Tab-separated table of C-alpha atoms in Angstrom:
chain	number	residue	atom	x	y	z
Y	1	MET	CA	39.433	72.709	63.845
Y	2	GLY	CA	40.119	71.407	66.829
Y	3	LEU	CA	44.679	72.517	66.482
Y	4	ALA	CA	43.895	74.056	63.130
Y	5	THR	CA	44.022	70.605	62.520
Y	6	LEU	CA	41.184	68.787	60.313
Y	7	GLY	CA	40.905	72.179	58.337
Y	8	GLU	CA	44.477	71.883	57.474
Y	9	VAL	CA	43.443	68.211	56.170
Y	10	ALA	CA	42.192	69.764	53.142
Y	11	THR	CA	41.770	72.729	52.823
Y	12	ARG	CA	38.890	72.937	50.237
Y	13	SER	CA	36.774	70.691	53.161
Y	14	THR	CA	33.078	72.512	53.873
Y	15	GLY	CA	33.044	70.008	57.629
Y	16	PRO	CA	32.501	71.871	61.138
Y	17	GLN	CA	35.348	74.385	62.638
Y	18	ALA	CA	36.428	74.541	65.226
Y	19	ALA	CA	39.058	77.158	67.153
Y	20	ALA	CA	42.490	76.248	67.476
Y	21	ASP	CA	42.417	76.221	71.518
Y	22	ALA	CA	39.147	73.777	70.713
Y	23	PRO	CA	39.365	70.361	71.352
Y	24	VAL	CA	38.107	68.117	68.240
Y	25	ARG	CA	35.977	65.864	68.626
Y	26	ALA	CA	35.637	62.759	66.993
Y	27	LEU	CA	32.414	59.680	66.211
Y	28	LEU	CA	33.737	56.398	66.769
Y	29	VAL	CA	31.566	54.109	64.882
Y	30	GLN	CA	31.036	50.058	65.639
Y	31	PRO	CA	29.335	47.890	63.185
Y	32	ASN	CA	28.439	44.558	63.225
Y	33	LEU	CA	28.810	43.200	59.987
Y	34	PRO	CA	28.816	39.341	58.909
Y	35	ALA	CA	32.734	38.001	59.207
Y	36	ASP	CA	32.175	35.658	56.271
Y	37	GLU	CA	30.764	38.660	53.586
Y	38	ARG	CA	33.386	41.306	54.957
Y	39	TRP	CA	36.073	40.071	51.935
Y	40	ALA	CA	33.411	39.183	49.473
Y	41	PRO	CA	33.999	41.986	46.506
Y	42	ALA	CA	30.304	41.679	46.624
Y	43	ALA	CA	29.366	43.032	49.470
Y	44	GLN	CA	31.373	45.817	49.753
Y	45	ARG	CA	29.050	48.455	49.188
Y	46	THR	CA	25.916	46.788	51.438
Y	47	ASN	CA	29.110	46.973	54.245
Y	48	LEU	CA	29.627	50.969	53.156
Y	49	GLN	CA	26.426	51.823	52.999
Y	50	GLU	CA	25.723	49.766	56.638
Y	51	MET	CA	29.132	52.372	58.101
Y	52	VAL	CA	27.280	55.133	56.306
Y	53	ASN	CA	23.928	54.765	58.004
Y	54	LEU	CA	25.332	54.277	61.455
Y	55	THR	CA	27.938	57.109	61.304
Y	56	LEU	CA	24.514	59.204	60.048
Y	57	VAL	CA	22.174	58.469	62.660
Y	58	GLY	CA	25.509	59.662	65.399
Y	59	LEU	CA	26.165	62.386	63.665
Y	60	ASN	CA	22.311	62.982	63.845
Y	61	ARG	CA	22.287	62.600	66.973
Y	62	GLU	CA	24.963	64.936	68.367
Y	63	HIS	CA	24.389	68.697	68.897
Y	64	ARG	CA	28.276	69.490	68.741
Y	65	PRO	CA	30.796	69.544	66.612
Y	66	ILE	CA	32.195	66.323	65.388
Y	67	HIS	CA	35.207	66.652	63.153
Y	68	VAL	CA	36.044	63.362	61.969
Y	69	VAL	CA	34.854	59.856	62.130
Y	70	VAL	CA	36.706	57.306	62.521
Y	71	TRP	CA	35.818	53.216	61.021
Y	72	PRO	CA	37.581	50.888	62.385
Y	73	GLU	CA	40.143	47.923	61.105
Y	74	THR	CA	39.274	46.909	56.987
Y	75	VAL	CA	35.502	47.687	57.030
Y	76	ILE	CA	36.257	48.340	53.534
Y	77	SER	CA	38.222	45.425	51.599
Y	78	THR	CA	38.443	46.020	48.126
Y	79	PRO	CA	42.520	47.352	47.620
Y	80	GLU	CA	42.181	51.269	46.440
Y	81	GLY	CA	42.015	51.680	42.634
Y	82	GLN	CA	40.964	48.345	42.325
Y	83	ASP	CA	36.786	49.047	41.986
Y	84	LYS	CA	36.403	52.002	40.548
Y	85	LEU	CA	32.451	51.848	40.896
Y	86	LEU	CA	33.186	51.489	44.512
Y	87	ASP	CA	36.370	54.582	44.597
Y	88	GLU	CA	33.313	56.451	43.406
Y	89	ASP	CA	30.454	54.837	45.312
Y	90	ILE	CA	32.818	56.148	48.782
Y	91	GLU	CA	33.859	59.856	47.196
Y	92	ARG	CA	30.112	60.114	47.185
Y	93	GLU	CA	28.947	58.550	50.612
Y	94	LEU	CA	31.511	60.546	52.415
Y	95	LYS	CA	29.891	64.027	50.825
Y	96	ARG	CA	27.022	62.763	52.579
Y	97	ILE	CA	28.851	62.438	55.840
Y	98	GLY	CA	30.570	65.887	55.076
Y	99	ARG	CA	33.894	64.913	57.795
Y	100	PRO	CA	37.069	63.687	57.640
Y	101	LEU	CA	36.789	60.521	58.028
Y	102	ILE	CA	39.619	57.395	58.826
Y	103	MET	CA	38.668	54.589	57.733
Y	104	GLY	CA	40.427	50.767	58.054
Y	105	ARG	CA	40.218	50.205	54.681
Y	106	VAL	CA	42.987	47.292	52.682
Y	107	GLY	CA	45.897	48.265	50.698
Y	108	ALA	CA	47.684	47.027	46.984
Y	109	ALA	CA	50.878	45.573	48.122
Y	110	THR	CA	54.067	44.675	46.125
Y	111	SER	CA	52.906	40.972	45.611
Y	112	PRO	CA	49.911	41.085	43.825
Y	113	HIS	CA	48.277	38.176	46.326
Y	114	ALA	CA	49.494	40.062	49.315
Y	115	TYR	CA	47.538	43.733	50.802
Y	116	GLN	CA	48.334	46.126	53.633
Y	117	ASN	CA	46.056	46.809	56.357
Y	118	ARG	CA	45.848	50.240	56.170
Y	119	ALA	CA	43.461	53.751	57.959
Y	120	VAL	CA	43.588	55.873	55.929
Y	121	LEU	CA	42.266	59.093	55.578
Y	122	LEU	CA	39.871	60.182	53.418
Y	123	ASP	CA	38.950	65.000	53.440
Y	124	PRO	CA	35.039	65.430	53.665
Y	125	GLU	CA	34.959	65.346	49.991
Y	126	GLY	CA	35.898	61.548	49.870
Y	127	ARG	CA	39.335	62.379	48.682
Y	128	TYR	CA	42.247	60.735	49.854
Y	129	VAL	CA	44.667	62.564	52.120
Y	130	GLY	CA	47.054	60.014	53.255
Y	131	TYR	CA	47.439	56.520	55.543
Y	132	SER	CA	49.158	54.262	58.218
Y	133	ALA	CA	49.283	51.164	57.768
Y	134	LYS	CA	50.069	47.953	59.907
Y	135	ARG	CA	54.059	46.963	60.595
Y	136	ILE	CA	53.103	44.201	63.378
Y	137	LEU	CA	51.457	41.215	61.408
Y	138	VAL	CA	49.524	38.386	63.383
Y	139	PRO	CA	51.426	35.369	63.205
Y	140	ILE	CA	49.623	32.466	61.095
Y	141	ALA	CA	46.606	34.220	60.949
Y	142	GLU	CA	47.974	36.908	58.147
Y	143	SER	CA	50.983	34.633	56.784
Y	144	PRO	CA	51.582	33.688	53.211
Y	145	ILE	CA	51.435	30.439	54.291
Y	146	ALA	CA	48.989	28.566	52.894
Y	147	TRP	CA	47.504	26.695	56.307
Y	148	PRO	CA	45.270	24.094	55.873
Y	149	TRP	CA	42.679	24.808	57.600
Y	150	ARG	CA	42.432	28.481	55.559
Y	151	ASN	CA	40.059	28.965	52.410
Y	152	GLN	CA	42.350	28.265	49.334
Y	153	ASP	CA	39.807	29.235	46.398
Y	154	GLY	CA	38.328	32.374	48.630
Y	155	PRO	CA	39.919	35.926	49.730
Y	156	SER	CA	41.561	34.233	52.848
Y	157	VAL	CA	44.148	32.418	50.491
Y	158	ARG	CA	45.383	36.527	50.377
Y	159	HIS	CA	48.068	37.023	52.930
Y	160	ALA	CA	48.844	40.741	54.980
Y	161	GLU	CA	52.272	43.069	53.510
Y	162	ALA	CA	53.956	44.653	56.650
Y	163	ALA	CA	54.605	47.831	56.091
Y	164	GLU	CA	58.456	49.200	56.259
Y	165	GLU	CA	57.652	52.182	58.200
Y	166	GLU	CA	55.953	53.617	60.817
Y	167	GLY	CA	55.226	56.686	61.372
Y	168	PRO	CA	51.611	58.837	62.587
Y	169	LEU	CA	48.877	59.831	60.802
Y	170	GLN	CA	49.176	63.506	60.288
Y	171	LEU	CA	46.052	65.825	60.555
Y	172	GLY	CA	47.459	69.433	59.853
Y	173	PRO	CA	50.309	70.021	62.828
Y	174	SER	CA	48.742	67.820	65.278
Y	175	SER	CA	48.689	63.567	64.290
Y	176	LEU	CA	47.210	60.191	65.740
Y	177	SER	CA	49.143	57.036	66.679
Y	178	VAL	CA	47.140	54.842	64.981
Y	179	VAL	CA	47.922	51.468	65.548
Y	180	PHE	CA	46.147	48.138	63.910
Y	181	CYS	CA	44.292	44.784	65.941
Y	182	TYR	CA	46.980	43.530	67.904
Y	183	GLU	CA	49.803	45.808	67.647
Y	184	ALA	CA	48.384	48.121	70.476
Y	185	LEU	CA	49.852	45.041	72.484
Y	186	PHE	CA	53.637	46.576	72.310
Y	187	PRO	CA	54.299	50.075	73.619
Y	188	ALA	CA	57.220	50.706	70.364
Y	189	SER	CA	54.679	49.803	67.884
Y	190	VAL	CA	52.420	53.972	69.659
Y	191	THR	CA	55.340	55.116	70.031
Y	192	ALA	CA	56.577	54.987	66.819
Y	193	ARG	CA	53.793	56.620	65.713
Y	194	LYS	CA	54.006	59.273	67.770
Y	195	THR	CA	55.183	62.787	67.502
Y	196	GLU	CA	55.027	66.044	69.945
Y	197	GLY	CA	51.645	67.160	68.249
Y	198	THR	CA	50.207	63.696	69.153
Y	199	ILE	CA	46.502	64.006	70.411
Y	200	ALA	CA	45.091	60.706	70.637
Y	201	ILE	CA	45.882	57.067	70.558
Y	202	VAL	CA	43.632	55.227	67.714
Y	203	ASN	CA	43.846	51.198	68.222
Y	204	LEU	CA	41.595	49.501	64.308
Y	205	VAL	CA	40.159	46.783	65.585
Y	206	ASN	CA	38.673	43.274	63.893
Y	207	ASP	CA	37.637	40.949	65.896
Y	208	SER	CA	35.391	39.160	64.434
Y	209	TRP	CA	37.544	36.249	63.679
Y	210	PHE	CA	36.353	35.533	67.584
Y	211	ALA	CA	33.841	33.713	69.136
Y	212	GLY	CA	32.784	35.703	71.807
Y	213	GLU	CA	34.468	38.767	74.113
Y	214	ASN	CA	36.664	37.298	75.899
Y	215	VAL	CA	39.922	38.464	73.324
Y	216	SER	CA	38.493	41.554	73.358
Y	217	ARG	CA	38.635	41.805	77.125
Y	218	GLN	CA	41.918	41.009	77.134
Y	219	GLN	CA	43.384	43.216	74.501
Y	220	LEU	CA	41.690	46.733	75.914
Y	221	ALA	CA	43.098	45.834	78.652
Y	222	TYR	CA	46.715	45.390	77.673
Y	223	SER	CA	46.250	48.459	75.492
Y	224	ARG	CA	45.105	50.121	78.629
Y	225	PHE	CA	48.542	50.323	79.548
Y	226	ARG	CA	50.078	51.748	76.046
Y	227	ALA	CA	47.426	55.113	77.028
Y	228	ILE	CA	48.934	55.714	80.792
Y	229	GLU	CA	52.306	55.605	79.297
Y	230	THR	CA	52.073	58.076	77.322
Y	231	ARG	CA	49.689	60.247	78.772
Y	232	LEU	CA	47.141	60.092	75.805
Y	233	PRO	CA	43.386	58.994	74.973
Y	234	LEU	CA	42.861	55.947	73.383
Y	235	LEU	CA	40.120	55.011	71.044
Y	236	ARG	CA	39.721	51.421	70.110
Y	237	VAL	CA	37.560	51.566	67.785
Y	238	ALA	CA	36.490	48.045	66.838
Y	239	HIS	CA	34.005	45.280	64.411
Y	240	GLY	CA	33.100	41.850	66.257
Y	241	GLY	CA	34.353	42.806	69.382
Y	242	ILE	CA	35.248	46.173	72.637
Y	243	SER	CA	35.122	49.719	71.218
Y	244	ALA	CA	36.240	51.747	73.436
Y	245	VAL	CA	37.360	55.355	74.520
Y	246	VAL	CA	40.415	55.096	77.482
Y	247	ASP	CA	41.373	58.193	79.393
Y	248	PRO	CA	45.810	58.826	80.266
Y	249	TRP	CA	45.354	57.209	83.365
Y	250	GLY	CA	44.156	53.980	82.027
Y	251	ARG	CA	40.761	54.452	82.518
Y	252	VAL	CA	37.606	52.807	79.893
Y	253	THR	CA	35.051	55.853	80.280
Y	254	GLN	CA	32.839	54.513	77.164
Y	255	ALA	CA	32.086	51.477	75.542
Y	256	LEU	CA	30.202	49.124	73.438
Y	257	GLY	CA	29.991	45.190	74.011
Y	258	SER	CA	31.097	43.225	71.221
Y	259	GLY	CA	28.508	42.633	68.411
Y	260	MET	CA	26.195	46.099	69.178
Y	261	THR	CA	26.159	48.540	66.578
Y	262	GLY	CA	26.477	51.997	67.719
Y	263	THR	CA	28.648	55.287	67.675
Y	264	LEU	CA	30.703	56.849	70.879
Y	265	VAL	CA	32.115	60.417	70.803
Y	266	VAL	CA	35.430	61.438	72.559
Y	267	GLU	CA	36.601	65.183	73.261
Y	268	LEU	CA	40.281	64.298	71.858
Y	269	PRO	CA	41.967	67.726	73.909
Y	270	ASN	CA	44.282	70.400	72.203
Y	271	ARG	CA	48.232	70.971	73.096
Y	272	THR	CA	47.184	70.898	76.270
Y	273	SER	CA	47.255	67.695	77.317
Y	274	PRO	CA	47.070	65.901	80.827
Y	275	ARG	CA	50.980	64.076	79.446
Y	276	VAL	CA	51.949	68.094	79.250
Y	277	ALA	CA	49.759	69.302	82.530
Y	278	ILE	CA	51.830	66.147	84.416
Y	279	GLU	CA	55.105	67.621	82.601
Y	280	GLY	CA	54.645	70.761	84.684
Y	281	LEU	CA	53.821	69.586	87.549
Y	282	ILE	CA	56.604	67.382	88.341
Y	283	LEU	CA	59.438	69.684	86.381
Y	284	PHE	CA	56.956	72.692	89.361
Y	285	GLY	CA	57.650	70.348	92.157
Y	286	CYS	CA	61.289	69.305	90.951
Y	287	ALA	CA	61.718	72.746	91.436
Y	288	ALA	CA	59.512	73.403	94.387
Y	289	VAL	CA	62.264	70.755	96.387
Y	290	GLY	CA	65.001	72.138	94.636
Y	291	ALA	CA	64.067	75.364	96.404
Y	292	CYS	CA	62.999	73.915	99.876
Y	293	THR	CA	66.730	72.085	99.791
Y	294	VAL	CA	67.899	75.351	98.890
Y	295	SER	CA	66.244	76.913	101.840
Y	296	ALA	CA	67.311	74.883	103.742
Y	297	LEU	CA	71.298	74.650	103.390
Y	298	PHE	CA	70.919	77.916	103.709
Y	299	SER	CA	70.134	78.406	106.742
Y	300	LEU	CA	71.628	75.334	108.618
Y	301	PHE	CA	74.633	76.994	106.952
Y	302	TRP	CA	73.491	80.048	108.500
Y	303	ARG	CA	72.618	78.923	111.816
Y	304	PHE	CA	76.659	77.529	112.258
Y	305	THR	CA	78.231	80.300	110.760
Y	306	GLN	CA	76.945	82.460	113.463
């Protein structure tokens, strides 16, 4: 696949292949799942089916190859291994999609009352490849403290557990800098998960906590600086908020508004990215300025020594 990437994710995959120097095309999927059902165990299969249906509609509309599909933060809130039938359903449905998938899913933590917020990479057969987990937790909202307004009898009594290590989501020789929700506000959270082979920043988001688009718009505005700083595309894939594609200059090139369902397709450049091109121009400019300076000094020396 693009950059010899996604074919390396699982050598057994049968998804679309692209030449090593071709762009990677990603399908971003935005659902509108009921906020009060996302953490209900009984709703997980319904939510999975809606995500699969949206994905298949997006794939059928796109005539060019799609190399990876991206779902938002915590669309599946049952941890891996806790419901074997659900895991089997996920494996079966991903075979229908036939593409590598980055899924926002809850993962098991060290405490039975805690969970990890993860981006899980699955191959086209639905098999686990790897994950990246959230490290910067939202104060209060993801705290283990039993705040009075939280539902003590429901799943919200669980709290998030921060990941101990940061790193990219590896796709063969390439990688994605995956950040969760408001982690995109912090430059260090992006760079800690970035390598020389990183081709994009992926921001998985759940904005269903908030009414309206104000919070989504504010977070998107801040997130755009991460694209500018790294000279990488930023893909904001949201539930209950705004999904958007931001180019390496911080410009929003595509977007889906809050409450909408749909898909976006984005081409991720291979390693010859705008960042590399800009660095090359800077080096060329420095070399040109240096050469002109040396030439001017030599001319002055020649004039005064004649």
